[in-house]
Coordinates of C-alpha atoms in Angstrom, one line a residue:
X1096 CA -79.2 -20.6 14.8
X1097 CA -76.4 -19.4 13.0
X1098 CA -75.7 -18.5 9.3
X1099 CA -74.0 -20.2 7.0
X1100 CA -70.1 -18.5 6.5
X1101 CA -68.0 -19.5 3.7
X1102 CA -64.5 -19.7 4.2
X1103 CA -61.5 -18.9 1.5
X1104 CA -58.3 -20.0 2.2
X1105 CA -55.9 -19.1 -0.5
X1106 CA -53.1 -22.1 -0.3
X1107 CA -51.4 -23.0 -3.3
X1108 CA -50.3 -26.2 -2.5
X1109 CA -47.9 -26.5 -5.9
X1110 CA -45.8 -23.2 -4.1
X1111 CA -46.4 -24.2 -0.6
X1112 CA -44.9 -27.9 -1.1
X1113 CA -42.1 -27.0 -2.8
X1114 CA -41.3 -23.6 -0.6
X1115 CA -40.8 -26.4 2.4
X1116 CA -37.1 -26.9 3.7
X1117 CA -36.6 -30.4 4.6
X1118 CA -33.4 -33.1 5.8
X1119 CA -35.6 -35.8 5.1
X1120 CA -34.9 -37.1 1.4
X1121 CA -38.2 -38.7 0.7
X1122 CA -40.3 -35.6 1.0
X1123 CA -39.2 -34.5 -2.4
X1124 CA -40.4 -37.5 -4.1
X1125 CA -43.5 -37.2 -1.7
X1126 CA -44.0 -34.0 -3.4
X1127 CA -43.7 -34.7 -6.7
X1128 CA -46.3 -37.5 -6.1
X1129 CA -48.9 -34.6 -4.8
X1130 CA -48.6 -32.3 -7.4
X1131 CA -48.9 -34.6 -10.3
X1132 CA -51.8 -36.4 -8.6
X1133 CA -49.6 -39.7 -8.4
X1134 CA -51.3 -40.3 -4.7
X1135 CA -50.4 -44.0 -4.7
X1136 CA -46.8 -43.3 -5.5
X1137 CA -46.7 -40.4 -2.7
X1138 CA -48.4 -43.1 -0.7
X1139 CA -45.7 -46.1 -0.8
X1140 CA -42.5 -43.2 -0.6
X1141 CA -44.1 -42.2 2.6
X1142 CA -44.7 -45.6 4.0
X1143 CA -41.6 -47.1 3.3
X1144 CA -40.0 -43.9 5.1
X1145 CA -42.5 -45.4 8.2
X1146 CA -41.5 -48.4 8.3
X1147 CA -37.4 -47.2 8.5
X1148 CA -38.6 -44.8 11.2
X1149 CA -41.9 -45.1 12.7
X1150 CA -41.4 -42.3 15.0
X1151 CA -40.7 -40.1 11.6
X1152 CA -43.0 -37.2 12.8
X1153 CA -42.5 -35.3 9.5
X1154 CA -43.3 -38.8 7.6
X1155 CA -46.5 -39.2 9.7
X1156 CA -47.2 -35.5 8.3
X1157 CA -47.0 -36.5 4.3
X1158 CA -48.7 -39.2 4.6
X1159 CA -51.8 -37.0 6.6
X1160 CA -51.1 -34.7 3.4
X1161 CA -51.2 -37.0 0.9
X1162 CA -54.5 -39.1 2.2
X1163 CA -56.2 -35.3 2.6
X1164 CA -55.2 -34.9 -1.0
X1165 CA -56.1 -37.9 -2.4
X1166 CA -59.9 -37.9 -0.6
X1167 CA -60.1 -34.4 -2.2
X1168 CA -59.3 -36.0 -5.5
X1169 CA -62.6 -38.3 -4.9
X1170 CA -66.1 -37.2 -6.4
X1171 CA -68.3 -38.4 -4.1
X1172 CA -68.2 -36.7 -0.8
X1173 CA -69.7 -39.6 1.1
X1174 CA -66.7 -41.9 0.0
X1175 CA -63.7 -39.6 1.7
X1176 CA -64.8 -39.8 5.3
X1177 CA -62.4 -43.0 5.6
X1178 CA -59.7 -41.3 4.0
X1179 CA -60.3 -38.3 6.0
X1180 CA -60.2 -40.5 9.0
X1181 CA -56.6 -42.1 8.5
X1182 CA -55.5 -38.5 7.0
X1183 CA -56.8 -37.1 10.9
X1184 CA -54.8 -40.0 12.8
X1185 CA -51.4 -39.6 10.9
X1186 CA -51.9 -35.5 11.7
X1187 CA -52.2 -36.1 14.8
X1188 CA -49.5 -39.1 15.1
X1189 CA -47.2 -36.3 13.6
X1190 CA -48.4 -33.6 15.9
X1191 CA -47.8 -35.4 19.4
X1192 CA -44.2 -36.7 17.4
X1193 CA -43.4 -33.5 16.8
X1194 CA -44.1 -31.6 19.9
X1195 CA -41.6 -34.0 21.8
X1196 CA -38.8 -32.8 19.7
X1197 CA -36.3 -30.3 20.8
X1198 CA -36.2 -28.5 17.3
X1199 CA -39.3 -28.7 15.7
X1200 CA -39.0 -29.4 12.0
X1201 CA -40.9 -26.9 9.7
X1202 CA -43.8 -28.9 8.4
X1203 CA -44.9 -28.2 12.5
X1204 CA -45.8 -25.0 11.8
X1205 CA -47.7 -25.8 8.5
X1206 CA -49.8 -28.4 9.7
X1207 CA -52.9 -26.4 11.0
X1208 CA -52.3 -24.6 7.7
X1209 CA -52.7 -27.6 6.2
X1210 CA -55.8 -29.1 8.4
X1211 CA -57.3 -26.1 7.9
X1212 CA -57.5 -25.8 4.1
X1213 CA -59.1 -29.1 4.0
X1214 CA -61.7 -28.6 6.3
X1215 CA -62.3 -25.5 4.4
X1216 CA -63.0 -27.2 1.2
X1217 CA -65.2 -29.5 2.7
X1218 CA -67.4 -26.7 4.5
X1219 CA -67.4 -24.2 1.8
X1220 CA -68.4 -27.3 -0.7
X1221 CA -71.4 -27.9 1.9
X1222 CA -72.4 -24.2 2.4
X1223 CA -72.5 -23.4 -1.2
X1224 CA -74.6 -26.6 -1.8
X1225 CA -77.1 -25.1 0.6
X1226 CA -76.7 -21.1 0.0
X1227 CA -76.1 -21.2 -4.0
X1228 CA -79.0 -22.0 -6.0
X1229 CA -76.8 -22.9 -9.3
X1230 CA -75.1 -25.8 -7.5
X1231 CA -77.6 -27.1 -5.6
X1232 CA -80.0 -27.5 -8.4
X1233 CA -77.2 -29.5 -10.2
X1234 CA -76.4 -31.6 -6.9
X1235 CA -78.9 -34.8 -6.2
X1236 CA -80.0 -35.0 -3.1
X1237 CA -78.4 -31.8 -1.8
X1238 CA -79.1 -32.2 1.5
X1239 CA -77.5 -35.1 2.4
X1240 CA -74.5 -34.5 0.1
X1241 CA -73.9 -31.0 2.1
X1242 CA -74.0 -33.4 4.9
X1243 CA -71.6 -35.4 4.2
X1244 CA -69.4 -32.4 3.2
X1245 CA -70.0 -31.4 6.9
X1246 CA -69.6 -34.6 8.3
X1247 CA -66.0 -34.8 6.2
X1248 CA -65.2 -31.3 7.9
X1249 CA -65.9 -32.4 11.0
X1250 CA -63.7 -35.6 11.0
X1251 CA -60.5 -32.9 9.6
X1252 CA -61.3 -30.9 12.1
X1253 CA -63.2 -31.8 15.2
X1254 CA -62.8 -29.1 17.2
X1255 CA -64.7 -26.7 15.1
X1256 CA -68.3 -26.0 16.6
X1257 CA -69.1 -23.7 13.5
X1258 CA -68.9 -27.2 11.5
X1259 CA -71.4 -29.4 14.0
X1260 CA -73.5 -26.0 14.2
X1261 CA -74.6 -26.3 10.5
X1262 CA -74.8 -29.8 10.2
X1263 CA -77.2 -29.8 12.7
X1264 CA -79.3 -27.4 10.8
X1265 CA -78.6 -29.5 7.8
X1266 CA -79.9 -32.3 10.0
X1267 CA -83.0 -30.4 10.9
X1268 CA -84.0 -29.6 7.2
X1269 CA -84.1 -33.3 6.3
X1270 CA -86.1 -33.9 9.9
X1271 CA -83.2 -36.1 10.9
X1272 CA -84.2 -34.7 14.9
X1273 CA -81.8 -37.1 16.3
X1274 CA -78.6 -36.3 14.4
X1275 CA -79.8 -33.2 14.4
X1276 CA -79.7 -32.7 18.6
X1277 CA -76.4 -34.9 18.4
X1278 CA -74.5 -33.2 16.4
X1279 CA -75.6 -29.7 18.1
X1280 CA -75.1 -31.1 21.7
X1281 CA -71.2 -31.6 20.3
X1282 CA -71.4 -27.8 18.8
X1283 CA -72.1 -26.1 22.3
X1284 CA -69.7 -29.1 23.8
X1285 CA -67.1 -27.2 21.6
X1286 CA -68.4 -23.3 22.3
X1287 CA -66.9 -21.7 25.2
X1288 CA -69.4 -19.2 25.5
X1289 CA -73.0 -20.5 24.0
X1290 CA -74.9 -17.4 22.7
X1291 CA -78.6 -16.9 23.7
X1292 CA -79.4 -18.4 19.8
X1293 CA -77.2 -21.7 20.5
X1294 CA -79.3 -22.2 23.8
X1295 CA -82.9 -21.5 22.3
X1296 CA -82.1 -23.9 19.5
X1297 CA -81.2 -26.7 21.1
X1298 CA -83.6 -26.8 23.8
X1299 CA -86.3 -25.9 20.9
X1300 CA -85.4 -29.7 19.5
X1301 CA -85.4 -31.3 22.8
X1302 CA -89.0 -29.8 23.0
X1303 CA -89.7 -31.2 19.4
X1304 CA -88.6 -34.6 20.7
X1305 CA -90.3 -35.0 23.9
X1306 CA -86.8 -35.1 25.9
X1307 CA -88.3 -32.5 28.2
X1308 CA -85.2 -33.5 31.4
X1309 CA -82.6 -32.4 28.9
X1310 CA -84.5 -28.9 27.8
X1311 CA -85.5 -28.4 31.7
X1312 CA -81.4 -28.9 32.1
X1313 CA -80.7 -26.8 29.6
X1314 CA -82.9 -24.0 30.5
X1315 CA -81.7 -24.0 34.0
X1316 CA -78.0 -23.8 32.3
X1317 CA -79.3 -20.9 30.0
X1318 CA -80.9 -19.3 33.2
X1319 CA -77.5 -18.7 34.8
X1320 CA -75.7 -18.0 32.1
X1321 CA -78.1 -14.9 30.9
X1322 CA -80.3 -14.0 33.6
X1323 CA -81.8 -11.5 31.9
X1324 CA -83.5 -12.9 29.3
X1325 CA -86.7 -14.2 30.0
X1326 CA -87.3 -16.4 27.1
X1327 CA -85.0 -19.4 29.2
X1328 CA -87.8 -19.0 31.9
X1329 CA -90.5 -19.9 29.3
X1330 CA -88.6 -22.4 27.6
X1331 CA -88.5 -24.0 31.6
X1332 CA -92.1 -23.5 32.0
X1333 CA -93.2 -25.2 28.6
X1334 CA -90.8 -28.5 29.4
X1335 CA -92.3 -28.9 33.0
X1336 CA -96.3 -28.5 31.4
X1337 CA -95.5 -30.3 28.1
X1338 CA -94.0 -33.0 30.5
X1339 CA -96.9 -32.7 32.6
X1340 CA -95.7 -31.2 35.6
X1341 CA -98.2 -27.7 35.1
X1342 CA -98.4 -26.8 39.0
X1343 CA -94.3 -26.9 38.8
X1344 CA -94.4 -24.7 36.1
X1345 CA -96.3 -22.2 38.0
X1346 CA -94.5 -22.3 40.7
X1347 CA -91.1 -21.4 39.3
X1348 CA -92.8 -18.7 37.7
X1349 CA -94.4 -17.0 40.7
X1350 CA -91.2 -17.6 42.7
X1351 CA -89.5 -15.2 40.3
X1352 CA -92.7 -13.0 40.1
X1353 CA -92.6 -12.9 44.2
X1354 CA -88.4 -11.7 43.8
X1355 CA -89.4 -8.9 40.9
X1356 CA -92.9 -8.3 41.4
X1357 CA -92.4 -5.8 39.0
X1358 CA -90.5 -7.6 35.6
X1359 CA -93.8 -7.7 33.4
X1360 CA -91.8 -10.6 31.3
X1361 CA -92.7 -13.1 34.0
X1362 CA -95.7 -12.3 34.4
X1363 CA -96.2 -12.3 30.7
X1364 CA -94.4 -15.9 30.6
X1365 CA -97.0 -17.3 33.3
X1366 CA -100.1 -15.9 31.5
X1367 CA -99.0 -17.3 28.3
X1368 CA -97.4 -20.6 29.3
X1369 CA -100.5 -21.3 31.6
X1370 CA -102.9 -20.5 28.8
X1371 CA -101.3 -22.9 26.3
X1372 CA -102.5 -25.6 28.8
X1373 CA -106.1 -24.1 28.9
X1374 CA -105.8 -24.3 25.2
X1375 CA -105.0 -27.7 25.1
X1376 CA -107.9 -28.0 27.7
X1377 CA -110.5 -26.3 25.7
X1378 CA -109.5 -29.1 22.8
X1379 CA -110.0 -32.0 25.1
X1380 CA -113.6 -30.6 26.2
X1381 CA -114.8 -29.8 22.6
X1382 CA -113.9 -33.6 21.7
X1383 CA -115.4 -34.9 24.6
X1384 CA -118.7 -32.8 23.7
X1385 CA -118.9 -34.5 20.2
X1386 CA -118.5 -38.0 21.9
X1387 CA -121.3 -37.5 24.2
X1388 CA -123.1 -36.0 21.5
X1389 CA -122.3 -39.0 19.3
X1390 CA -123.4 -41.3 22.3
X1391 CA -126.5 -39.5 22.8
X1392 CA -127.6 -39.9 19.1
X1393 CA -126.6 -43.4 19.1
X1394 CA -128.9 -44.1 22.0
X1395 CA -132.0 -43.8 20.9
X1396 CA -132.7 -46.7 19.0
X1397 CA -131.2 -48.5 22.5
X1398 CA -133.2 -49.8 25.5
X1399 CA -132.0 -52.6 28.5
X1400 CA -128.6 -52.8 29.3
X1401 CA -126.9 -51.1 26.4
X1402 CA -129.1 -47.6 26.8
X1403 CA -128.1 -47.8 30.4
X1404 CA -124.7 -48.4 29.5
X1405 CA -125.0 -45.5 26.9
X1406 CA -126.2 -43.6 29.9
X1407 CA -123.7 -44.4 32.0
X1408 CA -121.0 -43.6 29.2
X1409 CA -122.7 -40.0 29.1
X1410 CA -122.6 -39.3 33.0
X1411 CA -119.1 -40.2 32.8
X1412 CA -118.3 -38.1 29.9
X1413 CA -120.4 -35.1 31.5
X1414 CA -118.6 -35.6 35.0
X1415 CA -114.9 -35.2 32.9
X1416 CA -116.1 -32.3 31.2
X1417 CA -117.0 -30.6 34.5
X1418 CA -113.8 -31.4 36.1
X1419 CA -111.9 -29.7 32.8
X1420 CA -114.2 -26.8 32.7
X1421 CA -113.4 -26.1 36.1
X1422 CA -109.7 -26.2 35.8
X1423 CA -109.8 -24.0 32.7
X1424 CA -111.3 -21.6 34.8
X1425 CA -109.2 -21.5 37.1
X1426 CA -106.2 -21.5 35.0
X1427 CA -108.0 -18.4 32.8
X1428 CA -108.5 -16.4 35.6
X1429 CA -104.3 -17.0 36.4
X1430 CA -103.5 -16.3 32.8
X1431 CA -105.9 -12.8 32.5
X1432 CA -104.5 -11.6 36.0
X1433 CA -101.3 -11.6 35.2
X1434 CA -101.6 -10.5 31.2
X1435 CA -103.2 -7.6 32.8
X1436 CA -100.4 -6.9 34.9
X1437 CA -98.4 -7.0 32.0
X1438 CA -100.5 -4.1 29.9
X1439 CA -100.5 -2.3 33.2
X1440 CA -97.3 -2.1 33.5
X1441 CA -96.6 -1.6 29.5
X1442 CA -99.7 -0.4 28.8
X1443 CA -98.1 0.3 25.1
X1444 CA -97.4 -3.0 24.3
X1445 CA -99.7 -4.3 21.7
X1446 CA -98.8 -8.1 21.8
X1447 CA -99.9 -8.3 25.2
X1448 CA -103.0 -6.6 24.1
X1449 CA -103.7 -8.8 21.3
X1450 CA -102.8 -12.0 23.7
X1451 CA -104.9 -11.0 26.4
X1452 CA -108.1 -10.6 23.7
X1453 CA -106.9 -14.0 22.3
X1454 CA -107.5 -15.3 25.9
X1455 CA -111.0 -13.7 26.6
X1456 CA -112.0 -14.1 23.1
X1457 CA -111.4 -18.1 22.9
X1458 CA -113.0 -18.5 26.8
X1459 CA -116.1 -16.8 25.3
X1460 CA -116.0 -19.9 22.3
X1461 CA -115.8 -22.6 25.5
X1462 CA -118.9 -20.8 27.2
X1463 CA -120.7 -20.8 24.1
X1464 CA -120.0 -24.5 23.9
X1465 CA -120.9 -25.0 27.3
X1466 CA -124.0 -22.7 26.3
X1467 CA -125.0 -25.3 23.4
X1468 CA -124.5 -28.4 25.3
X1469 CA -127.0 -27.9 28.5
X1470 CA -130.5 -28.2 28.7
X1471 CA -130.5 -26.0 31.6
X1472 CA -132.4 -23.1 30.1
X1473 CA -130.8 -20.5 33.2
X1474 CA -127.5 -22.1 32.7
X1475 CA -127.8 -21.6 29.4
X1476 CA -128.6 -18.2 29.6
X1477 CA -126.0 -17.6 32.3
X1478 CA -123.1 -19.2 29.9
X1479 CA -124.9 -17.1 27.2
X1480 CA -124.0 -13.6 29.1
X1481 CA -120.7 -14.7 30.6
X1482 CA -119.6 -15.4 27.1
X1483 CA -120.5 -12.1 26.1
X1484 CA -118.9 -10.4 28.2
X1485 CA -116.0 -12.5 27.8
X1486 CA -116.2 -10.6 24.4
X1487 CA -116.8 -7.2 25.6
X1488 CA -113.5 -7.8 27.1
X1489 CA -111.5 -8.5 24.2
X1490 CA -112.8 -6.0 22.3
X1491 CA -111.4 -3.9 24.6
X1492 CA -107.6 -5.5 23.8
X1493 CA -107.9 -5.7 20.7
X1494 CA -109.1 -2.3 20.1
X1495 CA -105.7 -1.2 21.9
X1496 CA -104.0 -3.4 20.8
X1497 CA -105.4 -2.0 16.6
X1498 CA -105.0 1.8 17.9
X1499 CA -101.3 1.0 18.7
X1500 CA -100.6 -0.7 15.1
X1501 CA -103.2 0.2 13.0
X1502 CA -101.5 -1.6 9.9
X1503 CA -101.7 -4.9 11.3
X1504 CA -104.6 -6.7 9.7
X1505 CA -104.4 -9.6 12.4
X1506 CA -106.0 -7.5 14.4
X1507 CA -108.9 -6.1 12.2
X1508 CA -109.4 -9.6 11.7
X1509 CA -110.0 -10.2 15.1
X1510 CA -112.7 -7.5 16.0
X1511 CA -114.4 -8.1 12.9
X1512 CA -115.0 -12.1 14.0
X1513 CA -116.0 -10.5 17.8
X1514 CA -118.0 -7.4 16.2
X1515 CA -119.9 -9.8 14.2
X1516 CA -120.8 -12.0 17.5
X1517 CA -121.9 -9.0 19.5
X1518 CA -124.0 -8.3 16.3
X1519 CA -122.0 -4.7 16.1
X1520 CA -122.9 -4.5 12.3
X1521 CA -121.1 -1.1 11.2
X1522 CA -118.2 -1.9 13.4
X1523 CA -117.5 -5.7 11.6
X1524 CA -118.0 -3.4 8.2
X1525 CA -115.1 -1.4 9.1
X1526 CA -113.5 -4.0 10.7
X1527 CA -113.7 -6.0 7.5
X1528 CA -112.5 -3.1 5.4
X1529 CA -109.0 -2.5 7.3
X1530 CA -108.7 -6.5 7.2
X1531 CA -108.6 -6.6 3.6
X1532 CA -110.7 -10.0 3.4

């Protein structure tokens, strides 16, 4: 996302109005009307010069100046747009005017000047809202009137991406995710070149908002245009399993696997992307645990048809659970292979060592829950030692991953929770200490 950037535009309007060489004898009482502030006077000397000559492309210009001038001259931000809006349309009326003329009259070359100062005022009046403490605390509602700064600034100038780029953010702040994708869409619209930041950010809202075609799109669009940055194929991977379409996901990402077998950044993108799901997976199992616990509780005081409904509500839940115990399995074993890949390949890397303990550590928690919720006593025991080694496991990352970055207590903190369930007493006490609990 980019900054905020203020703008300074040194115009003196007083100098640069009266500098201007014109033919046309209403400009001087045009002028006179801007400088003392007499807009409605400027107004009517500029109109009646419109109505002599409609095709007057330097009268089209004053009056684009004076409407600019008089919306500045209005407090309230959110009351210039209009103003803006027929200041915009005589600009442009005087632009096209202009251009079809042999000899360009002067005020040609100081239009843009002229746009440009105004959209400056409005977008450095919205940034300084948002950046500078001293006026925002003295604006009400500061969001929304840095918005309609922006949104003033954009109707000067339209063309300006920098101006939809920050009202977008603006947007954002107030959760206003609609106007907020919008006005962004018209910012890379506008950009000839999107950088990496312009791409992440939008597809990041279309995420937000569910609108996973357009961030599957977009990816695909960010793919091409930098093909070497692997954070476009996540972004792909999380809009096809948020939108449900996991095994597509997979596949993209072993396609690119199977053409460089040996960029650890897929790899890492498949183990992490696929283990969100199992995440999400080990959620839907705990719940449906504590239902069938719930059911099985409720039961007892049942008999006749609603115990064996109860019943049948349990085999039900139990038969669900199986089928998602099995599939986070499977998508486990996907997600270790290839984060071990990845610490093969950099074995120096200590997120991928912290991820892949983060994996084995919360596949121990399911097995333990599988573990409390049989009465099998060998399955028990069998979940019982798979767990546990499911922890032997991470300790093993996240000992790397500590011995690379001692200093980061994230770590600690996790080998003191798996010390403490392998009953490794001194280590936890150690563990605790670098944590600073």
């Amino acid at each position: 996302m980019k900054s905020y950037k203020s703008f300074l535009l040194l115009l003196t309007f007083v100098g640069f109005l009266w500098g201007c060489e014109t033919t046309d004898p209403f400009v001087n009482e045009v002028q006179l009307g801007l400088v003392t502030g007499d807009y409605e006077m400027a107004l009517e000397t500029v109109n009646e010069a419109l109505e002599a000559d409609p095709e007057n492309g330097v009268a089209h210009y004053y009056k684009g100046l004076v409407l600019g001038s008089q919306a500045e001259s209005i407090e309230d931000p959110v009351e210039r747009k209009s103003i803006y809006e027929e200041s915009r349309a005589s600009m442009n009326r005087a632009q096209e005017l202009m251009e079809a003329q042999e000899d360009r009259p002067s005020e040609y070359e100081e239009m843009q000047e002229t746009i440009t100062a105004f959209w400056a005022n409005e977008y450095n009046s919205g940034v300084n809202i948002l950046t500078e403490d001293s006026v925002r605390n003295v604006t009400p509602d500061p969001n929304w009137a840095a918005i309609a700064h922006f949104e003033n600034a954009a109707t000067i100038q339209p063309d300006s991406a920098l101006t939809f780029q920050v009202l977008s953010s603006t947007y954002y702040n107030e959760q206003e995710m609609e106007m907020a994708i919008s006005t962004y869409e018209e910012a890379m619209r506008l950009l000839e070149e999107p950088e990496i930041d312009d791409y992440e950010y939008l597809i990041s809202l279309y995420l937000m908002e569910n609108e996973f075609n357009k961030a599957i799109d977009l990816s695909e669009e960010a793919m091409e245009a930098y093909p070497d940055e692997s954070v476009f194929v996540q972004y792909l991977a999380d809009a096809y399993i948020q939108s449900g379409d996991r095994d597509r996901a997979i596949s993209i990402v072993e396609n690119l696997i199977a053409e460089e077998p040996d960029n650890p950044q897929y790899r890492r993108v498949l183990g992490t992307q696929i283990y969100q799901s199992v995440d999400e997976l080990n959620s839907r199992a705990s719940d449906l645990y504590e239902e069938q616990f719930e059911i099985r509780q409720e039961s007892r005081g049942l008999s006749g048809n609603q115990l064996q409904e109860a019943e049948n509500r349990i085999d039900s839940i139990q038969a669900e659970i199986k089928e998602i115990e099995a599939e986070i399995d499977e998508l486990v074993q996907i997600s270790t292979r290839e984060m071990e890949r990845v610490v093969e390949m950099e074995p120096d890397d200590e997120s991928a060592h912290f991820i892949l303990g983060i994996i084995y550590q919360n596949h121990a928690a399911n097995l333990f829950e599988r573990r409390n919720n049989t009465t099998d006593h060998e399955e028990s025991a069998a979940y019982d030692e798979e767990a546990r080694e499911n922890l032997r496991e991470a300790l093993v990352y996240y000992e790397r991953a500590a011995e690379l970055n001692p200093d980061d207590p994230e770590y600690w903190q996790s080998l003191f929770q798996v010390y403490t369930t392998l009953g490794m007493e001194e280590e936890a006490r150690e563990a605790m200490e670098k944590a600073d609990f």
